Coordinates of C-alpha atoms and ligand atoms in Angstrom, one line a residue:
M488 CA -59.0 4.9 -41.1
A489 CA -60.2 6.3 -44.5
N490 CA -62.1 4.5 -46.5
E491 CA -59.5 3.4 -49.2
S492 CA -62.4 3.0 -52.0
M493 CA -63.2 6.5 -51.2
K494 CA -61.8 9.2 -53.2
T495 CA -61.9 12.8 -53.1
G496 CA -61.8 15.8 -56.0
A497 CA -58.7 16.4 -54.6
D498 CA -57.7 12.8 -54.2
L499 CA -58.1 12.7 -58.4
L500 CA -56.7 16.0 -59.3
I501 CA -53.6 14.9 -57.4
D502 CA -54.3 11.4 -59.4
A503 CA -54.6 12.9 -62.8
L504 CA -51.7 15.3 -62.4
Q505 CA -48.9 12.6 -61.2
K506 CA -50.1 10.5 -64.3
N507 CA -49.4 13.2 -66.6
G508 CA -46.2 13.8 -65.3
L509 CA -46.9 17.1 -63.7
N510 CA -45.3 17.0 -60.1
N511 CA -45.0 21.1 -59.4
I512 CA -47.4 23.3 -58.3
Y513 CA -46.2 27.1 -58.7
G514 CA -49.3 29.1 -56.4
V515 CA -50.5 31.2 -53.5
V516 CA -52.9 29.4 -51.4
G517 CA -56.1 30.3 -49.1
I518 CA -59.9 29.5 -49.2
P519 CA -60.8 26.6 -51.3
V520 CA -57.2 24.8 -52.2
T521 CA -54.9 24.8 -48.6
D522 CA -55.4 21.6 -48.2
F523 CA -55.3 20.6 -51.6
A524 CA -52.0 22.0 -51.8
R525 CA -51.2 20.2 -48.2
L526 CA -52.2 17.0 -49.6
A527 CA -50.5 17.1 -53.0
Q528 CA -47.5 17.8 -50.8
L529 CA -48.5 14.5 -48.5
R530 CA -49.0 12.7 -52.2
G531 CA -45.3 13.5 -53.4
M532 CA -45.9 16.3 -55.3
K533 CA -43.5 19.9 -54.7
F534 CA -45.7 23.2 -53.9
F535 CA -44.1 26.2 -54.4
G536 CA -45.7 28.9 -52.2
F537 CA -45.8 32.9 -54.1
R538 CA -46.1 36.4 -52.2
R539 CA -48.3 37.5 -55.6
E540 CA -50.4 34.9 -58.0
D541 CA -49.3 36.8 -61.1
A542 CA -45.4 35.6 -60.2
A543 CA -46.2 32.5 -59.0
V544 CA -48.7 31.7 -62.5
D545 CA -45.5 33.2 -64.6
A546 CA -43.2 31.1 -62.7
A547 CA -45.6 27.8 -63.9
A548 CA -45.6 29.5 -67.4
A549 CA -41.6 29.8 -67.8
A550 CA -41.5 26.1 -66.3
G551 CA -44.2 24.9 -69.7
Y552 CA -41.7 26.5 -71.7
L553 CA -38.1 25.2 -70.5
T554 CA -39.8 21.5 -70.5
Q555 CA -42.7 21.1 -73.1
K556 CA -44.7 19.9 -69.9
P557 CA -47.9 22.2 -69.0
G558 CA -46.9 24.4 -66.1
V559 CA -49.1 24.3 -63.2
A560 CA -50.4 27.2 -61.2
L561 CA -53.1 27.1 -58.4
T562 CA -54.9 30.1 -56.9
V563 CA -57.8 30.9 -54.5
S564 CA -60.9 32.1 -56.3
A565 CA -61.9 35.5 -57.4
P566 CA -59.1 38.0 -56.3
G567 CA -56.4 35.1 -56.4
F568 CA -57.8 34.3 -60.0
L569 CA -57.9 37.8 -60.8
N570 CA -53.8 38.4 -59.8
G571 CA -53.0 35.4 -61.9
L572 CA -55.2 36.1 -65.0
T573 CA -52.7 38.6 -66.5
A574 CA -49.7 35.9 -66.1
L575 CA -52.0 33.6 -67.9
A576 CA -52.8 35.7 -70.8
Q577 CA -49.2 36.7 -71.2
A578 CA -48.6 32.6 -71.4
T579 CA -50.9 32.1 -73.6
K580 CA -49.4 35.5 -75.8
N581 CA -46.5 34.0 -75.7
C582 CA -47.3 30.3 -76.8
F583 CA -46.0 28.9 -73.1
P584 CA -47.8 25.6 -72.2
L585 CA -49.5 26.5 -69.1
I586 CA -53.0 25.3 -66.3
M587 CA -53.8 27.8 -64.0
I588 CA -56.1 25.8 -61.6
S589 CA -58.1 28.3 -59.5
G590 CA -60.6 27.7 -56.6
S591 CA -64.1 28.8 -57.5
S592 CA -67.8 29.1 -56.6
E593 CA -70.9 27.0 -57.4
R594 CA -72.8 28.2 -60.4
H595 CA -76.3 28.6 -58.8
I596 CA -74.8 31.1 -56.4
I597 CA -73.0 32.7 -59.1
D598 CA -75.4 32.5 -61.4
L599 CA -78.3 34.2 -59.1
D600 CA -75.4 37.0 -58.0
Q601 CA -76.3 35.7 -54.3
G602 CA -73.3 37.0 -53.3
D603 CA -70.1 34.2 -52.2
Y604 CA -67.6 34.8 -50.6
E605 CA -64.8 35.9 -53.0
G606 CA -67.3 35.0 -55.9
L607 CA -67.0 35.6 -59.5
D608 CA -67.8 34.0 -62.9
Q609 CA -64.3 32.7 -63.3
Y610 CA -64.9 30.6 -65.5
N611 CA -66.3 33.0 -68.3
V612 CA -64.0 35.7 -67.4
A613 CA -60.9 33.9 -68.2
K614 CA -61.9 32.6 -71.7
P615 CA -61.2 35.8 -73.2
F616 CA -57.6 35.5 -71.8
C617 CA -56.5 32.0 -72.5
K618 CA -56.5 28.9 -75.0
A619 CA -59.4 27.3 -73.2
A620 CA -61.3 26.9 -70.3
Y621 CA -62.7 24.3 -68.5
R622 CA -64.9 23.9 -65.2
V623 CA -64.6 20.6 -63.8
D624 CA -68.4 20.4 -61.5
R625 CA -67.9 16.5 -60.4
A626 CA -64.9 14.3 -59.0
Q627 CA -65.6 11.7 -61.6
D628 CA -64.4 13.8 -64.1
M629 CA -61.2 15.0 -62.8
G630 CA -59.3 12.3 -65.1
L631 CA -61.0 13.8 -67.9
A632 CA -60.6 17.6 -67.3
V633 CA -57.0 17.3 -66.8
A634 CA -56.7 15.2 -69.7
R635 CA -58.2 18.3 -71.6
A636 CA -56.5 20.8 -70.1
V637 CA -52.9 19.0 -71.0
R638 CA -54.1 18.4 -74.4
T639 CA -55.3 21.8 -75.2
A640 CA -52.0 23.7 -73.4
L641 CA -49.7 21.7 -75.1
S642 CA -51.1 20.6 -79.2
G643 CA -51.1 23.0 -81.8
R644 CA -49.5 26.4 -80.7
P645 CA -48.9 26.0 -77.0
G646 CA -50.7 28.6 -74.8
G647 CA -52.6 28.9 -71.4
V648 CA -55.5 26.9 -70.0
Y649 CA -57.5 27.9 -67.0
L650 CA -59.8 25.1 -64.9
D651 CA -62.1 26.4 -62.8
L652 CA -62.2 23.9 -59.3
P653 CA -65.4 24.8 -57.4
A654 CA -64.4 24.1 -53.6
N655 CA -68.0 21.4 -53.9
T656 CA -65.8 19.5 -56.2
I657 CA -62.3 19.2 -54.1
G658 CA -64.4 18.0 -51.0
Q659 CA -66.6 15.7 -53.3
Q660 CA -66.0 12.0 -52.3
I661 CA -66.9 8.9 -55.1
E662 CA -66.4 5.5 -54.3
V663 CA -63.5 4.2 -56.8
T664 CA -61.7 0.8 -57.2
D665 CA -58.6 2.1 -59.8
D666 CA -57.7 4.3 -61.9
S667 CA -59.5 3.2 -64.7
D668 CA -63.1 3.2 -63.2
A669 CA -61.4 6.7 -61.7
G670 CA -61.3 8.2 -65.4
I671 CA -57.4 8.7 -64.6
Y672 CA -55.2 8.1 -67.5
E673 CA -52.1 9.8 -69.0
V674 CA -53.1 11.4 -72.6
V675 CA -51.6 9.9 -75.4
D676 CA -49.8 12.1 -77.7
P677 CA -50.8 15.1 -76.5
A678 CA -48.6 17.0 -79.0
P679 CA -49.0 15.7 -82.3
K680 CA -46.6 15.8 -85.0
Q681 CA -47.4 17.4 -88.0
A682 CA -45.9 17.3 -91.0
P683 CA -46.3 19.7 -94.4
S684 CA -47.1 18.0 -97.8
D685 CA -44.3 17.2 -100.1
E686 CA -45.8 20.0 -102.3
A687 CA -45.6 22.7 -99.8
I688 CA -41.7 21.7 -99.1
N689 CA -41.4 21.7 -102.6
R690 CA -42.7 24.9 -102.9
A691 CA -40.4 26.7 -100.4
V692 CA -37.4 25.2 -102.0
E693 CA -37.9 26.7 -105.3
V694 CA -38.4 30.0 -103.3
I695 CA -35.5 29.6 -101.2
K696 CA -33.4 28.9 -104.6
G697 CA -34.0 31.9 -106.3
A698 CA -32.3 33.9 -102.8
K699 CA -29.7 36.4 -103.7
K700 CA -29.9 37.6 -100.0
P701 CA -32.0 35.0 -97.7
L702 CA -32.0 35.5 -94.3
I703 CA -33.6 33.1 -91.5
I704 CA -35.0 34.7 -88.4
L705 CA -35.4 32.4 -85.6
G706 CA -38.3 33.1 -83.0
K707 CA -38.9 31.7 -79.3
G708 CA -41.2 28.9 -81.3
A709 CA -38.0 27.4 -82.6
A710 CA -36.6 27.8 -78.8
Y711 CA -40.0 25.9 -77.3
A712 CA -40.1 23.3 -79.6
Q713 CA -36.3 22.3 -79.2
S714 CA -35.6 22.4 -82.7
E715 CA -31.9 23.5 -82.6
K716 CA -30.3 20.7 -84.3
L717 CA -32.5 20.7 -87.4
V718 CA -32.1 24.6 -87.0
Q719 CA -28.1 24.2 -86.9
K720 CA -27.8 21.8 -89.6
L721 CA -29.9 24.2 -91.9
V722 CA -27.8 26.9 -91.4
A723 CA -24.4 24.5 -91.6
D724 CA -25.6 23.1 -95.1
T725 CA -26.4 26.5 -96.6
D726 CA -24.6 29.3 -94.9
I727 CA -28.0 31.0 -94.6
P728 CA -27.1 34.2 -92.2
F729 CA -29.7 34.1 -88.7
L730 CA -31.0 36.8 -86.9
P731 CA -32.3 35.2 -83.5
M732 CA -35.0 37.1 -81.6
S733 CA -34.1 37.6 -77.8
M734 CA -35.3 34.2 -76.7
A735 CA -34.0 32.4 -79.7
K736 CA -30.5 33.4 -79.1
G737 CA -28.2 30.1 -78.5
L738 CA -30.1 28.2 -80.9
I739 CA -27.5 28.5 -82.9
S740 CA -24.5 30.1 -80.6
D741 CA -24.5 34.3 -81.0
E742 CA -20.9 33.5 -82.1
D743 CA -21.6 31.6 -84.7
K744 CA -20.4 33.1 -88.0
H745 CA -23.3 33.2 -89.8
S746 CA -25.0 35.4 -87.1
A747 CA -26.4 38.6 -88.4
A748 CA -27.2 40.3 -85.5
A749 CA -24.6 42.6 -85.5
A750 CA -25.5 43.8 -88.7
R751 CA -29.5 43.1 -87.9
S752 CA -30.7 46.3 -90.0
L753 CA -28.9 45.8 -92.9
S754 CA -29.9 41.8 -93.2
L755 CA -33.6 42.6 -92.7
S756 CA -34.0 45.4 -95.3
G757 CA -31.4 43.9 -97.6
A758 CA -32.9 39.9 -97.3
D759 CA -35.1 39.2 -100.4
V760 CA -36.1 36.0 -99.2
V761 CA -36.8 35.7 -95.4
I762 CA -37.1 32.7 -93.7
L763 CA -39.4 32.8 -90.4
I764 CA -38.8 29.8 -87.9
G765 CA -41.4 29.9 -84.9
A766 CA -41.7 34.2 -85.4
R767 CA -43.9 36.0 -85.9
L768 CA -44.4 39.0 -87.8
N769 CA -45.6 41.2 -85.3
W770 CA -44.5 44.4 -84.1
M771 CA -41.4 43.3 -82.7
L772 CA -40.1 42.8 -86.7
S773 CA -42.4 46.0 -87.9
H774 CA -45.3 43.5 -88.8
G775 CA -42.5 42.7 -91.9
A776 CA -42.9 45.8 -93.3
A777 CA -40.7 48.5 -95.3
P778 CA -38.6 50.3 -94.5
T779 CA -37.4 47.5 -92.1
F780 CA -38.3 44.9 -94.5
N781 CA -37.5 45.0 -98.3
P782 CA -40.8 45.8 -99.9
N783 CA -40.1 42.8 -102.9
A784 CA -39.0 40.2 -100.1
K785 CA -40.3 36.7 -100.1
F786 CA -41.5 35.0 -97.2
V787 CA -41.2 31.8 -95.9
Q788 CA -43.1 30.4 -93.0
L789 CA -42.2 27.9 -90.3
E790 CA -45.3 27.4 -88.2
I791 CA -47.8 25.5 -86.6
E792 CA -51.0 27.7 -86.2
A793 CA -52.1 27.9 -89.7
T794 CA -53.6 31.6 -89.1
E795 CA -50.1 32.8 -88.6
F796 CA -49.8 32.7 -92.1
D797 CA -50.7 35.9 -93.9
S798 CA -51.5 37.7 -90.8
N799 CA -49.3 40.9 -91.6
Q800 CA -47.5 39.8 -95.1
K801 CA -48.0 37.6 -97.9
I802 CA -46.6 34.1 -96.9
D803 CA -45.1 32.9 -100.6
A804 CA -44.6 29.4 -98.9
P805 CA -46.4 28.4 -95.8
L806 CA -44.9 25.7 -94.0
Q807 CA -47.3 24.5 -91.5
G808 CA -46.7 22.2 -88.8
D809 CA -44.7 21.4 -85.9
L810 CA -40.9 22.7 -86.4
N811 CA -38.5 19.5 -86.2
S812 CA -41.1 17.8 -88.4
I813 CA -40.9 20.3 -91.3
L814 CA -37.3 21.2 -90.5
A815 CA -36.8 17.4 -91.0
K816 CA -38.3 17.3 -94.4
L817 CA -37.3 20.3 -95.6
V818 CA -33.5 20.4 -94.5
P819 CA -32.4 17.1 -96.7
A820 CA -34.5 18.8 -99.3
L821 CA -32.3 21.8 -99.6
E822 CA -29.5 19.9 -99.1
K823 CA -30.4 18.0 -102.2
A824 CA -31.2 21.2 -104.3
G825 CA -27.4 21.7 -103.1
Y826 CA -28.3 25.5 -102.3
Q827 CA -25.8 27.4 -100.9
T828 CA -26.4 31.5 -99.9
P829 CA -24.3 33.7 -102.3
Q830 CA -20.6 34.9 -101.0
A831 CA -21.5 38.2 -102.0
W832 CA -23.7 38.5 -99.6
L833 CA -22.5 37.0 -96.9
D834 CA -19.6 39.5 -97.6
E835 CA -22.0 42.1 -97.0
I836 CA -22.8 41.3 -94.1
S837 CA -19.7 40.2 -92.4
A838 CA -18.5 44.1 -93.3
K839 CA -21.0 45.5 -91.6
T840 CA -21.0 43.1 -88.9
A841 CA -17.3 44.1 -88.6
E842 CA -18.0 48.1 -88.8
N843 CA -20.7 47.7 -85.9
A844 CA -19.1 45.3 -83.7
A845 CA -15.8 47.6 -83.9
K846 CA -18.3 50.5 -82.7
F847 CA -20.0 48.4 -79.8
A848 CA -16.5 47.7 -78.5
K849 CA -15.9 51.1 -78.2
R850 CA -18.9 51.5 -76.3
I851 CA -18.2 48.7 -73.6
E852 CA -14.3 49.7 -73.6
A853 CA -15.4 53.3 -72.8
G854 CA -18.2 51.9 -70.0
E855 CA -15.4 50.1 -67.8
T856 CA -13.6 54.1 -67.3
N857 CA -16.7 56.4 -68.3
A858 CA -17.1 59.0 -65.5
K859 CA -20.7 58.4 -65.3
F860 CA -21.1 54.9 -64.3
G861 CA -24.0 53.1 -66.9
Y862 CA -25.1 50.3 -68.6
Y863 CA -22.0 49.2 -70.4
G864 CA -20.0 48.9 -67.7
T865 CA -22.7 46.9 -65.2
L866 CA -23.4 44.4 -68.2
E867 CA -19.6 43.7 -69.7
P868 CA -18.6 41.8 -66.7
I869 CA -22.0 39.8 -66.8
K870 CA -21.0 39.6 -70.7
E871 CA -17.8 37.9 -69.9
Y872 CA -19.2 35.7 -67.1
F873 CA -22.1 34.2 -69.4
L874 CA -18.9 33.5 -72.1
K875 CA -17.4 31.5 -69.5
N876 CA -20.3 29.8 -68.3
P877 CA -22.3 29.2 -71.2
D878 CA -24.6 26.8 -69.1
T879 CA -26.0 29.3 -66.4
Y880 CA -29.5 30.9 -67.1
L881 CA -30.3 35.0 -67.4
V882 CA -33.5 36.5 -67.4
S883 CA -33.9 40.1 -68.3
E884 CA -36.9 42.7 -67.9
G885 CA -36.9 46.6 -68.4
A886 CA -36.1 48.9 -71.0
N887 CA -33.0 50.0 -71.3
T888 CA -31.4 47.4 -69.2
L889 CA -33.1 44.7 -71.2
D890 CA -32.5 46.3 -74.7
I891 CA -28.6 47.1 -74.0
G892 CA -28.3 43.4 -72.0
R893 CA -29.5 41.7 -75.0
N894 CA -27.2 42.7 -77.4
M895 CA -24.3 42.9 -75.1
I896 CA -25.3 39.0 -73.5
D897 CA -24.3 36.3 -76.0
M898 CA -26.2 32.9 -75.2
K899 CA -24.3 29.9 -76.6
L900 CA -27.3 27.3 -75.7
P901 CA -31.0 27.2 -76.4
R902 CA -33.2 28.2 -74.2
H903 CA -30.9 29.9 -71.6
R904 CA -32.3 33.4 -71.8
L905 CA -36.1 34.5 -71.0
D906 CA -37.2 37.6 -70.8
T907 CA -40.6 40.5 -71.2
G908 CA -42.3 38.2 -74.8
T909 CA -44.5 39.5 -77.1
W910 CA -45.9 41.8 -74.9
G911 CA -42.6 43.4 -73.3
V912 CA -44.3 42.9 -70.3
M913 CA -42.7 44.1 -66.8
G914 CA -42.8 42.1 -63.3
V915 CA -41.9 38.5 -64.9
G916 CA -38.7 38.3 -63.9
L917 CA -38.3 37.1 -60.3
G918 CA -41.2 34.6 -61.2
Y919 CA -39.3 33.3 -64.5
A920 CA -35.8 33.1 -62.4
I921 CA -37.8 30.6 -59.4
A922 CA -39.1 28.5 -61.8
T923 CA -35.8 28.1 -64.7
A924 CA -33.7 27.7 -60.9
I925 CA -36.0 24.7 -60.1
E926 CA -36.5 23.6 -63.1
T927 CA -32.9 23.4 -64.3
G928 CA -31.3 22.9 -61.2
K929 CA -28.6 25.6 -62.4
P930 CA -27.5 29.0 -61.4
V931 CA -29.7 31.9 -62.8
V932 CA -29.4 35.7 -63.1
A933 CA -31.8 37.8 -63.0
L934 CA -31.2 41.4 -64.9
E935 CA -33.6 43.8 -63.4
G936 CA -34.0 47.3 -64.2
D937 CA -35.0 49.0 -61.1
S938 CA -38.4 49.9 -61.9
A939 CA -38.8 46.1 -63.3
F940 CA -37.5 44.8 -59.9
G941 CA -40.4 46.6 -58.5
F942 CA -43.4 45.1 -59.9
D943 CA -42.0 41.5 -58.0
G944 CA -39.4 42.1 -56.1
M945 CA -41.3 40.4 -52.9
E946 CA -40.5 37.2 -54.3
M947 CA -37.0 38.0 -53.3
E948 CA -38.4 36.3 -50.2
T949 CA -40.0 33.4 -52.2
I950 CA -35.9 33.0 -53.6
C951 CA -34.4 33.1 -50.3
R952 CA -37.4 30.6 -48.5
Y953 CA -36.2 27.8 -51.6
H954 CA -32.7 28.9 -51.1
L955 CA -32.1 29.2 -55.1
P956 CA -29.2 30.1 -56.9
I957 CA -30.3 33.2 -58.0
T958 CA -28.8 36.6 -58.3
V959 CA -30.7 39.5 -59.1
V960 CA -28.9 42.4 -60.6
V961 CA -31.0 45.6 -60.4
V962 CA -29.4 48.2 -62.2
N963 CA -30.7 51.8 -60.1
N964 CA -30.8 55.0 -62.9
G965 CA -33.4 55.8 -60.2
G966 CA -36.3 55.4 -62.3
I967 CA -38.3 54.1 -65.3
Y968 CA -35.8 54.5 -68.2
N969 CA -34.4 57.1 -66.3
G970 CA -34.2 59.4 -63.0
T971 CA -33.8 63.0 -64.7
D972 CA -37.2 63.0 -65.8
R973 CA -39.2 66.1 -64.1
E974 CA -41.3 68.7 -65.6
V975 CA -42.5 70.9 -63.0
A976 CA -40.0 71.8 -60.0
D977 CA -42.8 70.7 -57.3
Q978 CA -42.5 67.0 -57.4
P979 CA -40.3 63.6 -59.1
G980 CA -41.0 63.4 -63.0
P981 CA -43.1 60.3 -63.8
T982 CA -40.4 58.6 -65.0
M983 CA -38.6 59.0 -61.3
L984 CA -37.8 56.3 -58.8
D985 CA -35.2 56.8 -55.5
A986 CA -31.7 56.6 -57.4
T987 CA -30.3 55.6 -54.1
A988 CA -32.5 53.1 -52.6
R989 CA -30.5 49.9 -51.1
Y990 CA -32.7 47.3 -53.0
E991 CA -29.6 45.0 -52.0
Y992 CA -31.4 44.8 -48.5
M993 CA -34.2 43.0 -49.3
A994 CA -31.5 40.0 -49.4
K995 CA -30.2 40.3 -46.1
A996 CA -33.6 40.7 -45.0
F997 CA -34.8 37.4 -45.9
G998 CA -31.4 35.3 -45.5
G999 CA -29.7 35.9 -48.7
D1000 CA -26.6 38.3 -49.5
S1001 CA -26.3 41.7 -50.1
Y1002 CA -24.0 43.1 -52.5
F1003 CA -23.9 47.3 -53.5
V1004 CA -21.2 48.4 -56.5
S1005 CA -21.3 51.6 -58.0
S1006 CA -18.0 51.2 -60.7
Y1007 CA -17.2 48.9 -63.0
Q1008 CA -14.3 47.5 -61.0
E1009 CA -16.6 46.6 -58.3
M1010 CA -19.1 45.1 -60.5
K1011 CA -16.1 42.8 -62.4
A1012 CA -15.3 42.5 -58.3
A1013 CA -18.8 41.1 -57.2
F1014 CA -20.5 39.4 -60.1
E1015 CA -18.4 36.5 -60.1
Q1016 CA -18.9 35.6 -56.7
A1017 CA -22.4 36.3 -55.9
V1018 CA -23.2 34.1 -58.9
A1019 CA -20.5 31.4 -58.0
S1020 CA -21.7 31.6 -54.6
K1021 CA -24.8 29.8 -55.6
R1022 CA -27.0 31.3 -52.8
P1023 CA -29.8 33.7 -52.8
N1024 CA -28.7 37.3 -53.8
I1025 CA -29.2 41.1 -54.8
I1026 CA -26.2 43.2 -56.4
N1027 CA -27.4 46.8 -56.4
V1028 CA -25.8 48.3 -59.1
Q1029 CA -26.2 52.2 -58.9
I1030 CA -25.5 53.8 -62.2
D1031 CA -25.7 57.6 -63.3
P1032 CA -29.9 58.6 -63.1
S1033 CA -28.9 60.5 -66.5
M1034 CA -28.4 57.1 -67.7
G1035 CA -31.0 55.2 -70.3
K1036 CA -33.3 56.9 -73.0
E1037 CA -37.5 56.8 -72.9
S1038 CA -38.8 52.9 -73.4
G1039 CA -35.2 51.9 -74.4
H1040 CA -35.4 51.4 -78.5
I1041 CA -38.8 51.5 -79.0
G1042 CA -39.4 55.3 -77.8
N1043 CA -41.1 55.8 -81.1
L1044 CA -44.1 54.0 -80.3
N1045 CA -44.6 56.8 -77.6
P1046 CA -46.8 59.6 -79.1
K1047 CA -45.0 62.6 -78.7
L1048 CA -46.5 65.6 -76.6
D1049 CA -45.5 69.4 -76.5
L1050 CA -45.1 69.8 -72.9
K1051 CA -44.1 73.5 -73.4
K1052 CA -48.0 74.6 -73.8
Ligands
LIG2073 N1 -43.8 23.5 -81.9 C1 -44.2 24.1 -82.6 N2 -44.2 24.3 -84.1 C2 -44.4 24.8 -85.1 N3 -44.8 26.7 -84.6 C3 -44.6 26.8 -83.0 C4 -44.3 25.9 -81.9 N4 -44.1 25.9 -81.2 C5 -45.1 27.4 -81.0 N5 -44.8 27.7 -82.5 C6 -44.8 29.0 -82.9 O1 -44.0 30.3 -83.0 C7 -44.3 31.1 -83.1 C8 -43.6 31.9 -81.8 O2 -43.4 33.4 -82.4 P1 -43.3 34.4 -81.6 O3 -43.5 34.4 -80.1 O4 -43.6 36.1 -82.1 O5 -41.7 34.3 -81.3 P2 -40.8 35.4 -81.2 O6 -41.1 36.8 -80.9 O7 -39.5 35.0 -80.7 O8 -40.6 36.3 -82.2 C9 -46.0 31.4 -83.0 O9 -46.5 31.7 -84.0 C10 -46.2 29.7 -82.3 O10 -47.1 29.4 -82.9
LIG2074 C1 -46.9 45.7 -66.4 C2 -46.4 46.5 -67.1 N1 -46.3 47.9 -66.9 C3 -45.3 48.8 -67.5 C4 -45.0 48.8 -68.5 C5 -44.5 49.6 -69.2 C6 -43.0 49.7 -68.8 C7 -42.3 49.2 -69.8 S1 -40.4 49.1 -69.4 C8 -40.6 49.9 -68.1 C9 -40.0 49.9 -67.0 C10 -38.2 50.4 -67.0 O1 -37.5 51.0 -66.6 P1 -36.5 49.8 -65.5 O2 -36.0 50.4 -64.8 O3 -37.4 48.6 -65.3 O4 -35.5 50.0 -66.8 P2 -34.3 51.1 -67.3 O5 -35.2 51.2 -68.9 O6 -32.9 50.4 -67.4 O7 -34.2 51.9 -66.2 C11 -42.1 50.1 -67.6 C12 -42.7 50.4 -66.3 C13 -44.7 47.4 -68.9 N2 -44.0 46.6 -69.8 N3 -45.2 46.2 -68.4
LIG2075 MG1 -34.4 52.3 -64.4

């Protein structure tokens, strides 16, 4: 019988994670963390084993975004750590709270470069790619290490934390009598409320009161902060129109009359006061510059990270703090000021919305009958399904698949859409879908371009092994952007992939269901059945390879070369 008062580093790590309400681990095991994962399961935690570390770490990041508690990922050392590092960097860029724990080597072997099994100075390699890196060399420090990791991941701007876990520390035994003796404790208030001063609030009210054409831009920070109630009140009180960035869709229903999404260009270029709520003025918003924005626009920014203000444009009214604390002061202050958006601006936006919606409706209608089956015919049944079943989650990646899907599929509930995020990363889809299904228990649709699906398609085995209610829709246009790119006759073009690939068989191979469709009618018949089955499945949608344009709606970022030389 093991000596009851002796505990290993592994025991203490599990105690500390559970003490802080962290019970799911997403990872890939191997030396030196295999038994740690087994012990975690024996102690009541859930370990979800993936096929590759980047998908596992993506899953943990999505769990953090959805739950406001850090997702926990586990990898082996060196190659496993490096495979997870991209996803750790992405989580930090997306401001998702995540703790990535990797098995590691002893310092004296690394520092003398003596050549350890999978030896690498992971602690220092990780630092540029995360919010902070910590290394725990003594079992007795485990409680503090986890507390630091939890607080760092959640406080201020959320992000990724790396926890370096040498093999010796995992196995080290220490004498403990109880949690306090072992330094295990629950972090107190890891994400403290931070409210702006009355002066800052009054300054913002004055700027907004001067607005003839105000516009609210909602970012994924507003979704993560779970600020929907106050955001909805702000819009209802003032009638200020709003533009949701992709992952902020659903904070206010896309069907709400204040949505300016269908008049995006006009609302951005016309607005004279732009109110940024948990959104950065980065490349996704053309850095706040003309001609996308009105060169004379004033900016009000609600943001927790002080260094974000003035990153791209002068911020006339910075409101620093956590969004709910800021809005709790701003909303009543605007109500007291009695600010109302001028009707002329609302009329201008609704006229443009009606005009664009009519054009869009024509494209959708044509998609149902187009001889060349394409995106609109594929996405219309999905759009209809989400309108009727808003409590379904959507994950999406690709270029045209992502862009057209974002404009077509309305969201009514917050945090129900996850996608490629700030970096526009391919290969996050299945990891995000897995964590979303696990953390919410709801059905998930992963809407994938055929190239994007290829980045982590093997996680279909993970999806089937855990019997997750995930419908993977692979939109096959035969390529990255499309399948007709052919610069020279004797080889497929750089963007070409197999336009006839039968991706759906991967589901059947692992016990899931396979669907193949190549028309609007077939897609309409298959989609609802596949999602309602709550079984893992792939719908392979073969569309015409000519469909899709290079890099979707951001083709302008690609330097164009003269290929005729
Ligand atoms: N709880 C919070 N309170 C205030 N700001 C937050 C909070 N959580 C995240 N943020 C901020 O929200 C912003 C999200 O911006 P971004 O990722 O660019 O959104 P999007 O891509 O949707 O425009 C980040 O600058 C981040 O610091
Ligand atoms: C990790 C990484 N590597 C490459 C790229 C570059 C890219 C951006 S979009 C894309 C795939 C687009 O093709 P897909 O078939 O998915 O969609 P569609 O337009 O509908 O045909 C790639 C490879 C990115 N963003 N991230
Ligand atoms: Mg494609």
